[in-house]
Amino acid sequence: MNSSQMKKRIVYIHTNDTEVSIKTKNLLKVKLEKSGFTVADDFSDSAELAICVGGDGAFLGAVHKFGFPHVPFIGINTGHLGFFQEIHPEQLDEFIFNYKQNKYTLQPLSTVKACVVTESGETKEYRALNEVLIKSAQCRSIHLNISIGGSFIERFSGDGILVATSAGSTGYNYSLGGSIVDPRLKLLQVTPIAPMNTTAYRSFTSSILLPSDMEIGIIPEFVMQELCIAVDGIEYKYDDVKEINISLAGTAVNLLRFEGYDFWNKVKTKFL
Ligand code: NAP
Ligand code: MN
């Protein structure tokens, strides 16, 4: 046996805790092992594939838990919407067959990073696949001074702002009236949440789109105001934010796509 024949093909299966997901995972494990794969008990970078059984929430959770790895993902949809998910639970044999034959492409999805600087000078960096959301932790409006590429653009007043990636454009961004963006476009979309537009306060009322190399700077007008920062729905609270800088991150999350995948067809079938 030569070394390539001996090389273990390790895959990892992540699942949410619904009954159907756990059943699907167990069945898939048996099928993969019969096909010569090793199903690891813990995720590591030595896996060639991370399989995620659940909905979009389970997939996003896995991406965060594994620290945005270079290992590609494939989703099996047992969830509600499953916009990221590629495979139905009835297609496990077909999936393994096509995967072994290398009949897939990789869809790279850009990610966004947010660097939070506090009054005391501490910094913390967050990553997101869908979006970074900044809003007041209370019910009152917030006021944010927003710059793009270092130039001051607007003093935003309202509930908050959301900065979405192209992949995240169909998530919360879409519910806020933002545009659906083809993930082949590398850009950031800044979408206002309930912007105030009166003689007292002036804010952009539509989304704005920025090229991939532009950084968005956000400085809260009142430092002591408690802010909620959410990355793909994971919340962090701060009461001492000096500034937040948001830009596209250098690396992508790669998703396996099989023959017949088409972004706009997916949009049509999931949304209309
Ligand atoms: P969740 O509250 O269960 O998610 C809300 C819905 O968004 C679910 O149906 C989820 O799909 C779907 N979704 C997630 N990412 C998507 C994407 N890129 N394109 C289209 N739909 C997407 O929370 P979750 O499942 O943990 O997901 C977190 C995401 O929810 C956040 O990143 C944010 O985009 C979204 N969200 C939306 C709203 C809103 O629309 N008002 C509010 C909060 C959060 P599944 O059913 O397959 O999980
Ligand atoms: Mn969900």
PDB file of C-alpha atoms and ligand atoms in Angstrom:
ATOM      1  CA  MET A   1       0.000   0.000   0.000  1.00  0.00           C
ATOM      2  CA  ASN A   2       1.420   3.411  -0.873  1.00  0.00           C
ATOM      3  CA  SER A   3       1.134   6.376   1.463  1.00  0.00           C
ATOM      4  CA  SER A   4      -1.800   7.992  -0.334  1.00  0.00           C
ATOM      5  CA  GLN A   5      -3.819   4.786  -0.019  1.00  0.00           C
ATOM      6  CA  MET A   6      -3.054   4.682   3.687  1.00  0.00           C
ATOM      7  CA  LYS A   7      -3.967   8.296   4.289  1.00  0.00           C
ATOM      8  CA  LYS A   8      -7.066   8.454   6.457  1.00  0.00           C
ATOM      9  CA  ARG A   9      -9.921  10.491   5.066  1.00  0.00           C
ATOM     10  CA  ILE A  10     -11.202  12.209   8.192  1.00  0.00           C
ATOM     11  CA  VAL A  11     -14.553  13.972   8.278  1.00  0.00           C
ATOM     12  CA  TYR A  12     -16.364  15.583  11.197  1.00  0.00           C
ATOM     13  CA  ILE A  13     -20.120  15.759  11.701  1.00  0.00           C
ATOM     14  CA  HIS A  14     -21.559  18.653  13.708  1.00  0.00           C
ATOM     15  CA  THR A  15     -25.239  18.569  14.646  1.00  0.00           C
ATOM     16  CA  ASN A  16     -27.809  20.533  16.570  1.00  0.00           C
ATOM     17  CA  ASP A  17     -29.769  18.616  19.206  1.00  0.00           C
ATOM     18  CA  THR A  18     -33.036  17.928  17.390  1.00  0.00           C
ATOM     19  CA  GLU A  19     -34.119  14.300  17.127  1.00  0.00           C
ATOM     20  CA  VAL A  20     -34.085  14.287  13.319  1.00  0.00           C
ATOM     21  CA  SER A  21     -30.586  15.832  13.208  1.00  0.00           C
ATOM     22  CA  ILE A  22     -29.163  13.245  15.596  1.00  0.00           C
ATOM     23  CA  LYS A  23     -30.823  10.412  13.643  1.00  0.00           C
ATOM     24  CA  THR A  24     -29.435  11.808  10.380  1.00  0.00           C
ATOM     25  CA  LYS A  25     -25.968  12.130  11.877  1.00  0.00           C
ATOM     26  CA  ASN A  26     -25.948   8.529  13.116  1.00  0.00           C
ATOM     27  CA  LEU A  27     -27.112   7.194   9.754  1.00  0.00           C
ATOM     28  CA  LEU A  28     -24.572   9.327   7.891  1.00  0.00           C
ATOM     29  CA  LYS A  29     -21.751   8.133  10.175  1.00  0.00           C
ATOM     30  CA  VAL A  30     -22.510   4.491   9.340  1.00  0.00           C
ATOM     31  CA  LYS A  31     -22.674   5.248   5.616  1.00  0.00           C
ATOM     32  CA  LEU A  32     -19.433   7.270   5.612  1.00  0.00           C
ATOM     33  CA  GLU A  33     -17.531   4.576   7.518  1.00  0.00           C
ATOM     34  CA  LYS A  34     -18.775   1.934   5.055  1.00  0.00           C
ATOM     35  CA  SER A  35     -17.375   4.145   2.285  1.00  0.00           C
ATOM     36  CA  GLY A  36     -13.926   4.259   3.889  1.00  0.00           C
ATOM     37  CA  PHE A  37     -14.067   7.572   5.759  1.00  0.00           C
ATOM     38  CA  THR A  38     -13.072   8.051   9.380  1.00  0.00           C
ATOM     39  CA  VAL A  39     -15.642  10.050  11.326  1.00  0.00           C
ATOM     40  CA  ALA A  40     -13.752  11.969  14.020  1.00  0.00           C
ATOM     41  CA  ASP A  41     -15.151  12.476  17.518  1.00  0.00           C
ATOM     42  CA  ASP A  42     -13.791  16.009  17.734  1.00  0.00           C
ATOM     43  CA  PHE A  43     -13.312  18.667  15.110  1.00  0.00           C
ATOM     44  CA  SER A  44      -9.729  19.424  14.100  1.00  0.00           C
ATOM     45  CA  ASP A  45      -7.983  20.988  11.114  1.00  0.00           C
ATOM     46  CA  SER A  46      -6.902  17.539   9.957  1.00  0.00           C
ATOM     47  CA  ALA A  47     -10.477  16.857   8.824  1.00  0.00           C
ATOM     48  CA  GLU A  48     -11.005  17.216   5.076  1.00  0.00           C
ATOM     49  CA  LEU A  49     -14.673  18.130   5.501  1.00  0.00           C
ATOM     50  CA  ALA A  50     -16.964  19.501   8.216  1.00  0.00           C
ATOM     51  CA  ILE A  51     -20.528  18.260   7.783  1.00  0.00           C
ATOM     52  CA  CYS A  52     -23.197  20.253   9.545  1.00  0.00           C
ATOM     53  CA  VAL A  53     -26.601  18.700  10.202  1.00  0.00           C
ATOM     54  CA  GLY A  54     -29.335  21.218  11.102  1.00  0.00           C
ATOM     55  CA  GLY A  55     -30.443  24.590   9.767  1.00  0.00           C
ATOM     56  CA  ASP A  56     -28.567  27.805   9.102  1.00  0.00           C
ATOM     57  CA  GLY A  57     -28.308  28.465  12.831  1.00  0.00           C
ATOM     58  CA  ALA A  58     -26.516  25.148  13.366  1.00  0.00           C
ATOM     59  CA  PHE A  59     -24.188  25.894  10.460  1.00  0.00           C
ATOM     60  CA  LEU A  60     -23.356  29.394  11.776  1.00  0.00           C
ATOM     61  CA  GLY A  61     -22.804  27.915  15.234  1.00  0.00           C
ATOM     62  CA  ALA A  62     -20.329  25.382  13.824  1.00  0.00           C
ATOM     63  CA  VAL A  63     -18.405  28.041  11.878  1.00  0.00           C
ATOM     64  CA  HIS A  64     -17.979  30.053  15.099  1.00  0.00           C
ATOM     65  CA  LYS A  65     -17.244  27.053  17.318  1.00  0.00           C
ATOM     66  CA  PHE A  66     -14.465  25.837  14.988  1.00  0.00           C
ATOM     67  CA  GLY A  67     -13.001  29.337  14.606  1.00  0.00           C
ATOM     68  CA  PHE A  68     -13.698  29.944  10.890  1.00  0.00           C
ATOM     69  CA  PRO A  69     -11.504  27.046   9.725  1.00  0.00           C
ATOM     70  CA  HIS A  70     -10.109  26.528   6.207  1.00  0.00           C
ATOM     71  CA  VAL A  71     -11.746  23.073   6.231  1.00  0.00           C
ATOM     72  CA  PRO A  72     -14.739  23.222   3.841  1.00  0.00           C
ATOM     73  CA  PHE A  73     -18.307  22.810   5.096  1.00  0.00           C
ATOM     74  CA  ILE A  74     -21.330  20.996   3.728  1.00  0.00           C
ATOM     75  CA  GLY A  75     -24.759  21.428   5.275  1.00  0.00           C
ATOM     76  CA  ILE A  76     -27.534  18.857   5.566  1.00  0.00           C
ATOM     77  CA  ASN A  77     -30.817  20.627   6.149  1.00  0.00           C
ATOM     78  CA  THR A  78     -32.979  19.341   8.964  1.00  0.00           C
ATOM     79  CA  GLY A  79     -33.784  22.885  10.078  1.00  0.00           C
ATOM     80  CA  HIS A  80     -36.304  25.440   9.046  1.00  0.00           C
ATOM     81  CA  LEU A  81     -34.982  27.521   6.188  1.00  0.00           C
ATOM     82  CA  GLY A  82     -31.561  26.028   5.451  1.00  0.00           C
ATOM     83  CA  PHE A  83     -30.336  28.714   3.103  1.00  0.00           C
ATOM     84  CA  PHE A  84     -26.681  27.643   3.481  1.00  0.00           C
ATOM     85  CA  GLN A  85     -27.543  23.958   3.589  1.00  0.00           C
ATOM     86  CA  GLU A  86     -27.007  21.947   0.387  1.00  0.00           C
ATOM     87  CA  ILE A  87     -28.270  18.403   1.019  1.00  0.00           C
ATOM     88  CA  HIS A  88     -31.607  16.928   2.103  1.00  0.00           C
ATOM     89  CA  PRO A  89     -31.498  14.066   4.615  1.00  0.00           C
ATOM     90  CA  GLU A  90     -32.856  11.694   1.906  1.00  0.00           C
ATOM     91  CA  GLN A  91     -29.812  12.380  -0.301  1.00  0.00           C
ATOM     92  CA  LEU A  92     -27.040  10.915   1.890  1.00  0.00           C
ATOM     93  CA  ASP A  93     -25.990   8.160  -0.556  1.00  0.00           C
ATOM     94  CA  GLU A  94     -25.988  10.558  -3.487  1.00  0.00           C
ATOM     95  CA  PHE A  95     -23.929  13.035  -1.456  1.00  0.00           C
ATOM     96  CA  ILE A  96     -21.274  10.440  -0.517  1.00  0.00           C
ATOM     97  CA  PHE A  97     -21.119   9.167  -4.115  1.00  0.00           C
ATOM     98  CA  ASN A  98     -20.673  12.638  -5.599  1.00  0.00           C
ATOM     99  CA  TYR A  99     -18.194  13.668  -2.923  1.00  0.00           C
ATOM    100  CA  LYS A 100     -15.996  10.605  -3.531  1.00  0.00           C
ATOM    101  CA  GLN A 101     -16.060  11.362  -7.261  1.00  0.00           C
ATOM    102  CA  ASN A 102     -15.017  14.975  -6.544  1.00  0.00           C
ATOM    103  CA  LYS A 103     -18.154  16.162  -8.288  1.00  0.00           C
ATOM    104  CA  TYR A 104     -18.431  19.455  -6.449  1.00  0.00           C
ATOM    105  CA  THR A 105     -17.232  23.024  -6.475  1.00  0.00           C
ATOM    106  CA  LEU A 106     -16.253  25.211  -3.543  1.00  0.00           C
ATOM    107  CA  GLN A 107     -18.248  28.386  -2.965  1.00  0.00           C
ATOM    108  CA  PRO A 108     -16.104  30.895  -1.059  1.00  0.00           C
ATOM    109  CA  LEU A 109     -18.124  33.169   1.241  1.00  0.00           C
ATOM    110  CA  SER A 110     -16.451  36.372   2.430  1.00  0.00           C
ATOM    111  CA  THR A 111     -16.500  37.095   6.138  1.00  0.00           C
ATOM    112  CA  VAL A 112     -16.494  40.331   8.095  1.00  0.00           C
ATOM    113  CA  LYS A 113     -14.474  41.347  11.138  1.00  0.00           C
ATOM    114  CA  ALA A 114     -15.233  43.904  13.797  1.00  0.00           C
ATOM    115  CA  CYS A 115     -12.593  45.353  16.091  1.00  0.00           C
ATOM    116  CA  VAL A 116     -14.053  46.847  19.280  1.00  0.00           C
ATOM    117  CA  VAL A 117     -11.866  49.352  21.147  1.00  0.00           C
ATOM    118  CA  THR A 118     -12.906  50.296  24.686  1.00  0.00           C
ATOM    119  CA  GLU A 119     -12.240  53.533  26.577  1.00  0.00           C
ATOM    120  CA  SER A 120      -9.449  51.816  28.514  1.00  0.00           C
ATOM    121  CA  GLY A 121      -7.750  50.875  25.234  1.00  0.00           C
ATOM    122  CA  GLU A 122      -8.604  47.183  25.253  1.00  0.00           C
ATOM    123  CA  THR A 123      -9.388  45.684  21.864  1.00  0.00           C
ATOM    124  CA  LYS A 124     -11.402  42.632  20.938  1.00  0.00           C
ATOM    125  CA  GLU A 125     -11.861  41.215  17.452  1.00  0.00           C
ATOM    126  CA  TYR A 126     -14.984  39.363  16.274  1.00  0.00           C
ATOM    127  CA  ARG A 127     -15.685  37.534  13.014  1.00  0.00           C
ATOM    128  CA  ALA A 128     -19.009  36.957  11.316  1.00  0.00           C
ATOM    129  CA  LEU A 129     -20.274  35.184   8.224  1.00  0.00           C
ATOM    130  CA  ASN A 130     -23.673  36.917   8.018  1.00  0.00           C
ATOM    131  CA  GLU A 131     -23.381  40.238   9.754  1.00  0.00           C
ATOM    132  CA  VAL A 132     -22.236  42.497  12.564  1.00  0.00           C
ATOM    133  CA  LEU A 133     -25.124  44.256  14.308  1.00  0.00           C
ATOM    134  CA  ILE A 134     -24.707  47.277  16.554  1.00  0.00           C
ATOM    135  CA  LYS A 135     -27.618  48.573  18.587  1.00  0.00           C
ATOM    136  CA  SER A 136     -28.429  50.043  21.929  1.00  0.00           C
ATOM    137  CA  ALA A 137     -28.749  47.505  24.730  1.00  0.00           C
ATOM    138  CA  GLN A 138     -31.718  49.622  25.930  1.00  0.00           C
ATOM    139  CA  CYS A 139     -34.868  50.762  24.143  1.00  0.00           C
ATOM    140  CA  ARG A 140     -33.715  54.350  23.589  1.00  0.00           C
ATOM    141  CA  SER A 141     -32.318  55.524  20.262  1.00  0.00           C
ATOM    142  CA  ILE A 142     -28.580  55.583  19.700  1.00  0.00           C
ATOM    143  CA  HIS A 143     -26.365  58.068  17.961  1.00  0.00           C
ATOM    144  CA  LEU A 144     -23.351  56.796  16.074  1.00  0.00           C
ATOM    145  CA  ASN A 145     -20.778  58.798  14.162  1.00  0.00           C
ATOM    146  CA  ILE A 146     -19.984  56.774  11.060  1.00  0.00           C
ATOM    147  CA  SER A 147     -16.946  57.113   8.824  1.00  0.00           C
ATOM    148  CA  ILE A 148     -16.042  55.290   5.656  1.00  0.00           C
ATOM    149  CA  GLY A 149     -12.389  54.926   4.682  1.00  0.00           C
ATOM    150  CA  GLY A 150     -11.469  57.413   7.411  1.00  0.00           C
ATOM    151  CA  SER A 151     -13.852  60.178   6.233  1.00  0.00           C
ATOM    152  CA  PHE A 152     -16.814  61.160   8.363  1.00  0.00           C
ATOM    153  CA  ILE A 153     -20.086  60.326   6.549  1.00  0.00           C
ATOM    154  CA  GLU A 154     -23.058  60.649   8.870  1.00  0.00           C
ATOM    155  CA  ARG A 155     -24.255  60.899  12.410  1.00  0.00           C
ATOM    156  CA  PHE A 156     -26.672  57.996  12.518  1.00  0.00           C
ATOM    157  CA  SER A 157     -29.662  58.181  14.843  1.00  0.00           C
ATOM    158  CA  GLY A 158     -32.087  55.328  15.256  1.00  0.00           C
ATOM    159  CA  ASP A 159     -32.122  51.757  16.563  1.00  0.00           C
ATOM    160  CA  GLY A 160     -28.756  50.726  15.168  1.00  0.00           C
ATOM    161  CA  ILE A 161     -26.912  49.574  12.103  1.00  0.00           C
ATOM    162  CA  LEU A 162     -26.144  46.240  10.556  1.00  0.00           C
ATOM    163  CA  VAL A 163     -23.112  45.477   8.387  1.00  0.00           C
ATOM    164  CA  ALA A 164     -23.795  42.436   6.235  1.00  0.00           C
ATOM    165  CA  THR A 165     -21.576  40.321   4.002  1.00  0.00           C
ATOM    166  CA  SER A 166     -22.928  39.157   0.668  1.00  0.00           C
ATOM    167  CA  ALA A 167     -23.774  35.759   2.188  1.00  0.00           C
ATOM    168  CA  GLY A 168     -25.514  37.513   5.062  1.00  0.00           C
ATOM    169  CA  SER A 169     -27.549  39.745   2.749  1.00  0.00           C
ATOM    170  CA  THR A 170     -30.414  37.231   2.748  1.00  0.00           C
ATOM    171  CA  GLY A 171     -30.524  37.046   6.562  1.00  0.00           C
ATOM    172  CA  TYR A 172     -31.446  39.867   8.938  1.00  0.00           C
ATOM    173  CA  ASN A 173     -30.327  42.395   6.323  1.00  0.00           C
ATOM    174  CA  TYR A 174     -33.139  41.329   4.001  1.00  0.00           C
ATOM    175  CA  SER A 175     -35.773  41.669   6.752  1.00  0.00           C
ATOM    176  CA  LEU A 176     -34.589  45.259   7.262  1.00  0.00           C
ATOM    177  CA  GLY A 177     -35.178  46.106   3.598  1.00  0.00           C
ATOM    178  CA  GLY A 178     -31.552  45.584   2.531  1.00  0.00           C
ATOM    179  CA  SER A 179     -30.653  44.194  -0.885  1.00  0.00           C
ATOM    180  CA  ILE A 180     -29.981  40.583  -1.778  1.00  0.00           C
ATOM    181  CA  VAL A 181     -26.374  40.332  -2.979  1.00  0.00           C
ATOM    182  CA  ASP A 182     -24.881  37.563  -5.102  1.00  0.00           C
ATOM    183  CA  PRO A 183     -22.104  36.028  -2.933  1.00  0.00           C
ATOM    184  CA  ARG A 184     -19.682  36.290  -5.865  1.00  0.00           C
ATOM    185  CA  LEU A 185     -19.618  40.038  -5.110  1.00  0.00           C
ATOM    186  CA  LYS A 186     -17.133  40.963  -2.415  1.00  0.00           C
ATOM    187  CA  LEU A 187     -18.653  43.919  -0.625  1.00  0.00           C
ATOM    188  CA  LEU A 188     -20.121  45.123   2.644  1.00  0.00           C
ATOM    189  CA  GLN A 189     -23.664  46.398   2.978  1.00  0.00           C
ATOM    190  CA  VAL A 190     -24.450  48.896   5.725  1.00  0.00           C
ATOM    191  CA  THR A 191     -28.157  48.772   6.542  1.00  0.00           C
ATOM    192  CA  PRO A 192     -29.833  51.159   8.979  1.00  0.00           C
ATOM    193  CA  ILE A 193     -32.283  49.873  11.590  1.00  0.00           C
ATOM    194  CA  ALA A 194     -35.170  52.307  12.017  1.00  0.00           C
ATOM    195  CA  PRO A 195     -33.173  55.412  11.033  1.00  0.00           C
ATOM    196  CA  MET A 196     -34.559  58.760  12.187  1.00  0.00           C
ATOM    197  CA  ASN A 197     -34.860  61.305   9.442  1.00  0.00           C
ATOM    198  CA  THR A 198     -36.325  64.537  10.760  1.00  0.00           C
ATOM    199  CA  THR A 199     -35.222  68.131  11.188  1.00  0.00           C
ATOM    200  CA  ALA A 200     -33.737  66.998  14.515  1.00  0.00           C
ATOM    201  CA  TYR A 201     -31.824  63.978  13.193  1.00  0.00           C
ATOM    202  CA  ARG A 202     -30.619  63.137   9.701  1.00  0.00           C
ATOM    203  CA  SER A 203     -29.595  59.612   8.718  1.00  0.00           C
ATOM    204  CA  PHE A 204     -29.410  57.659   5.469  1.00  0.00           C
ATOM    205  CA  THR A 205     -32.598  55.663   5.123  1.00  0.00           C
ATOM    206  CA  SER A 206     -31.370  53.066   2.616  1.00  0.00           C
ATOM    207  CA  SER A 207     -28.517  50.558   2.656  1.00  0.00           C
ATOM    208  CA  ILE A 208     -25.179  51.625   1.307  1.00  0.00           C
ATOM    209  CA  LEU A 209     -22.745  49.288  -0.466  1.00  0.00           C
ATOM    210  CA  LEU A 210     -19.000  49.486   0.013  1.00  0.00           C
ATOM    211  CA  PRO A 211     -16.097  47.980  -1.927  1.00  0.00           C
ATOM    212  CA  SER A 212     -14.122  45.173  -0.308  1.00  0.00           C
ATOM    213  CA  ASP A 213     -11.181  47.315   0.844  1.00  0.00           C
ATOM    214  CA  MET A 214     -13.162  50.015   2.681  1.00  0.00           C
ATOM    215  CA  GLU A 215     -13.259  50.168   6.462  1.00  0.00           C
ATOM    216  CA  ILE A 216     -16.282  51.426   8.367  1.00  0.00           C
ATOM    217  CA  GLY A 217     -15.550  53.334  11.587  1.00  0.00           C
ATOM    218  CA  ILE A 218     -18.238  53.722  14.235  1.00  0.00           C
ATOM    219  CA  ILE A 219     -17.864  56.045  17.201  1.00  0.00           C
ATOM    220  CA  PRO A 220     -20.767  56.148  19.677  1.00  0.00           C
ATOM    221  CA  GLU A 221     -21.667  59.702  20.607  1.00  0.00           C
ATOM    222  CA  PHE A 222     -22.067  58.849  24.279  1.00  0.00           C
ATOM    223  CA  VAL A 223     -19.415  56.489  25.546  1.00  0.00           C
ATOM    224  CA  MET A 224     -21.336  55.345  28.604  1.00  0.00           C
ATOM    225  CA  GLN A 225     -24.303  54.151  26.573  1.00  0.00           C
ATOM    226  CA  GLU A 226     -24.678  50.389  26.765  1.00  0.00           C
ATOM    227  CA  LEU A 227     -24.236  48.798  23.320  1.00  0.00           C
ATOM    228  CA  CYS A 228     -25.177  45.380  22.061  1.00  0.00           C
ATOM    229  CA  ILE A 229     -22.893  43.962  19.394  1.00  0.00           C
ATOM    230  CA  ALA A 230     -24.096  40.761  17.747  1.00  0.00           C
ATOM    231  CA  VAL A 231     -22.069  38.653  15.314  1.00  0.00           C
ATOM    232  CA  ASP A 232     -24.283  36.137  13.487  1.00  0.00           C
ATOM    233  CA  GLY A 233     -26.727  36.433  16.372  1.00  0.00           C
ATOM    234  CA  ILE A 234     -24.155  35.908  19.147  1.00  0.00           C
ATOM    235  CA  GLU A 235     -24.475  38.840  21.542  1.00  0.00           C
ATOM    236  CA  TYR A 236     -21.879  40.848  23.438  1.00  0.00           C
ATOM    237  CA  LYS A 237     -22.645  43.842  25.659  1.00  0.00           C
ATOM    238  CA  TYR A 238     -20.377  46.824  26.297  1.00  0.00           C
ATOM    239  CA  ASP A 239     -20.747  50.014  28.312  1.00  0.00           C
ATOM    240  CA  ASP A 240     -17.398  51.567  27.426  1.00  0.00           C
ATOM    241  CA  VAL A 241     -17.016  51.448  23.620  1.00  0.00           C
ATOM    242  CA  LYS A 242     -14.692  54.078  22.179  1.00  0.00           C
ATOM    243  CA  GLU A 243     -14.883  52.879  18.585  1.00  0.00           C
ATOM    244  CA  ILE A 244     -15.691  49.913  16.387  1.00  0.00           C
ATOM    245  CA  ASN A 245     -13.924  49.286  13.081  1.00  0.00           C
ATOM    246  CA  ILE A 246     -15.530  46.920  10.611  1.00  0.00           C
ATOM    247  CA  SER A 247     -14.021  45.512   7.421  1.00  0.00           C
ATOM    248  CA  LEU A 248     -13.996  42.389   5.280  1.00  0.00           C
ATOM    249  CA  ALA A 249     -11.789  39.676   6.784  1.00  0.00           C
ATOM    250  CA  GLY A 250      -8.992  38.176   4.704  1.00  0.00           C
ATOM    251  CA  THR A 251     -10.252  34.625   4.633  1.00  0.00           C
ATOM    252  CA  ALA A 252     -13.448  32.993   3.434  1.00  0.00           C
ATOM    253  CA  VAL A 253     -15.648  30.144   4.623  1.00  0.00           C
ATOM    254  CA  ASN A 254     -15.859  27.541   1.859  1.00  0.00           C
ATOM    255  CA  LEU A 255     -19.039  25.616   1.159  1.00  0.00           C
ATOM    256  CA  LEU A 256     -19.287  22.485  -0.993  1.00  0.00           C
ATOM    257  CA  ARG A 257     -21.803  22.886  -3.783  1.00  0.00           C
ATOM    258  CA  PHE A 258     -22.958  20.071  -6.064  1.00  0.00           C
ATOM    259  CA  GLU A 259     -24.147  20.072  -9.655  1.00  0.00           C
ATOM    260  CA  GLY A 260     -27.333  22.067 -10.044  1.00  0.00           C
ATOM    261  CA  TYR A 261     -26.559  24.628  -7.326  1.00  0.00           C
ATOM    262  CA  ASP A 262     -27.421  28.128  -8.387  1.00  0.00           C
ATOM    263  CA  PHE A 263     -27.590  31.044  -5.932  1.00  0.00           C
ATOM    264  CA  TRP A 264     -30.511  32.817  -7.600  1.00  0.00           C
ATOM    265  CA  ASN A 265     -32.502  29.634  -7.941  1.00  0.00           C
ATOM    266  CA  LYS A 266     -31.985  29.063  -4.218  1.00  0.00           C
ATOM    267  CA  VAL A 267     -33.194  32.602  -3.491  1.00  0.00           C
ATOM    268  CA  LYS A 268     -36.275  31.961  -5.622  1.00  0.00           C
ATOM    269  CA  THR A 269     -37.167  28.643  -4.009  1.00  0.00           C
ATOM    270  CA  LYS A 270     -36.547  29.804  -0.436  1.00  0.00           C
ATOM    271  CA  PHE A 271     -38.075  33.286  -0.606  1.00  0.00           C
ATOM    272  CA  LEU A 272     -40.814  33.366  -3.227  1.00  0.00           C
TER     273      LEU A 272
HETATM  274  P1  NAP B   1     -32.768  32.465  14.011  1.00  0.00           P
HETATM  275  O1  NAP B   1     -33.424  33.558  14.778  1.00  0.00           O
HETATM  276  O2  NAP B   1     -33.291  31.094  14.074  1.00  0.00           O
HETATM  277  O3  NAP B   1     -32.639  32.895  12.435  1.00  0.00           O
HETATM  278  C1  NAP B   1     -33.631  33.550  11.775  1.00  0.00           C
HETATM  279  C2  NAP B   1     -33.795  32.955  10.385  1.00  0.00           C
HETATM  280  O4  NAP B   1     -32.701  33.374   9.545  1.00  0.00           O
HETATM  281  C3  NAP B   1     -33.776  31.417  10.332  1.00  0.00           C
HETATM  282  O5  NAP B   1     -34.845  31.000   9.510  1.00  0.00           O
HETATM  283  C4  NAP B   1     -32.430  31.083   9.707  1.00  0.00           C
HETATM  284  O6  NAP B   1     -32.458  29.842   8.982  1.00  0.00           O
HETATM  285  C5  NAP B   1     -32.289  32.255   8.762  1.00  0.00           C
HETATM  286  N1  NAP B   1     -30.942  32.575   8.258  1.00  0.00           N
HETATM  287  C6  NAP B   1     -29.761  32.608   8.923  1.00  0.00           C
HETATM  288  N2  NAP B   1     -28.784  33.008   8.089  1.00  0.00           N
HETATM  289  C7  NAP B   1     -29.349  33.237   6.878  1.00  0.00           C
HETATM  290  C8  NAP B   1     -28.860  33.666   5.609  1.00  0.00           C
HETATM  291  N3  NAP B   1     -27.571  33.967   5.415  1.00  0.00           N
HETATM  292  N4  NAP B   1     -29.732  33.772   4.571  1.00  0.00           N
HETATM  293  C9  NAP B   1     -31.040  33.510   4.749  1.00  0.00           C
HETATM  294  N5  NAP B   1     -31.563  33.110   5.917  1.00  0.00           N
HETATM  295  C10 NAP B   1     -30.726  32.976   6.979  1.00  0.00           C
HETATM  296  O7  NAP B   1     -31.223  32.508  14.415  1.00  0.00           O
HETATM  297  P2  NAP B   1     -30.052  31.573  13.840  1.00  0.00           P
HETATM  298  O8  NAP B   1     -30.650  30.405  13.136  1.00  0.00           O
HETATM  299  O9  NAP B   1     -29.076  31.388  14.935  1.00  0.00           O
HETATM  300  O10 NAP B   1     -29.379  32.516  12.722  1.00  0.00           O
HETATM  301  C11 NAP B   1     -28.718  33.690  13.055  1.00  0.00           C
HETATM  302  C12 NAP B   1     -29.061  34.711  11.997  1.00  0.00           C
HETATM  303  O11 NAP B   1     -30.440  35.021  12.084  1.00  0.00           O
HETATM  304  C13 NAP B   1     -28.388  36.043  12.132  1.00  0.00           C
HETATM  305  O12 NAP B   1     -27.083  36.017  11.600  1.00  0.00           O
HETATM  306  C14 NAP B   1     -29.338  36.952  11.364  1.00  0.00           C
HETATM  307  O13 NAP B   1     -28.987  37.070   9.976  1.00  0.00           O
HETATM  308  C15 NAP B   1     -30.675  36.231  11.435  1.00  0.00           C
HETATM  309  N6  NAP B   1     -31.657  37.045  12.183  1.00  0.00           N
HETATM  310  C16 NAP B   1     -32.718  37.556  11.496  1.00  0.00           C
HETATM  311  C17 NAP B   1     -33.628  38.397  12.129  1.00  0.00           C
HETATM  312  C18 NAP B   1     -34.739  38.976  11.325  1.00  0.00           C
HETATM  313  O14 NAP B   1     -34.851  38.614  10.141  1.00  0.00           O
HETATM  314  N7  NAP B   1     -35.544  39.855  11.882  1.00  0.00           N
HETATM  315  C19 NAP B   1     -33.487  38.704  13.483  1.00  0.00           C
HETATM  316  C20 NAP B   1     -32.395  38.157  14.163  1.00  0.00           C
HETATM  317  C21 NAP B   1     -31.489  37.332  13.494  1.00  0.00           C
HETATM  318  P3  NAP B   1     -32.724  28.407   9.739  1.00  0.00           P
HETATM  319  O15 NAP B   1     -34.218  28.379   9.951  1.00  0.00           O
HETATM  320  O16 NAP B   1     -32.287  27.380   8.747  1.00  0.00           O
HETATM  321  O17 NAP B   1     -31.917  28.427  11.011  1.00  0.00           O
HETATM  322 MN    MN B   2     -32.327  29.066  13.258  1.00  0.00          MN
END
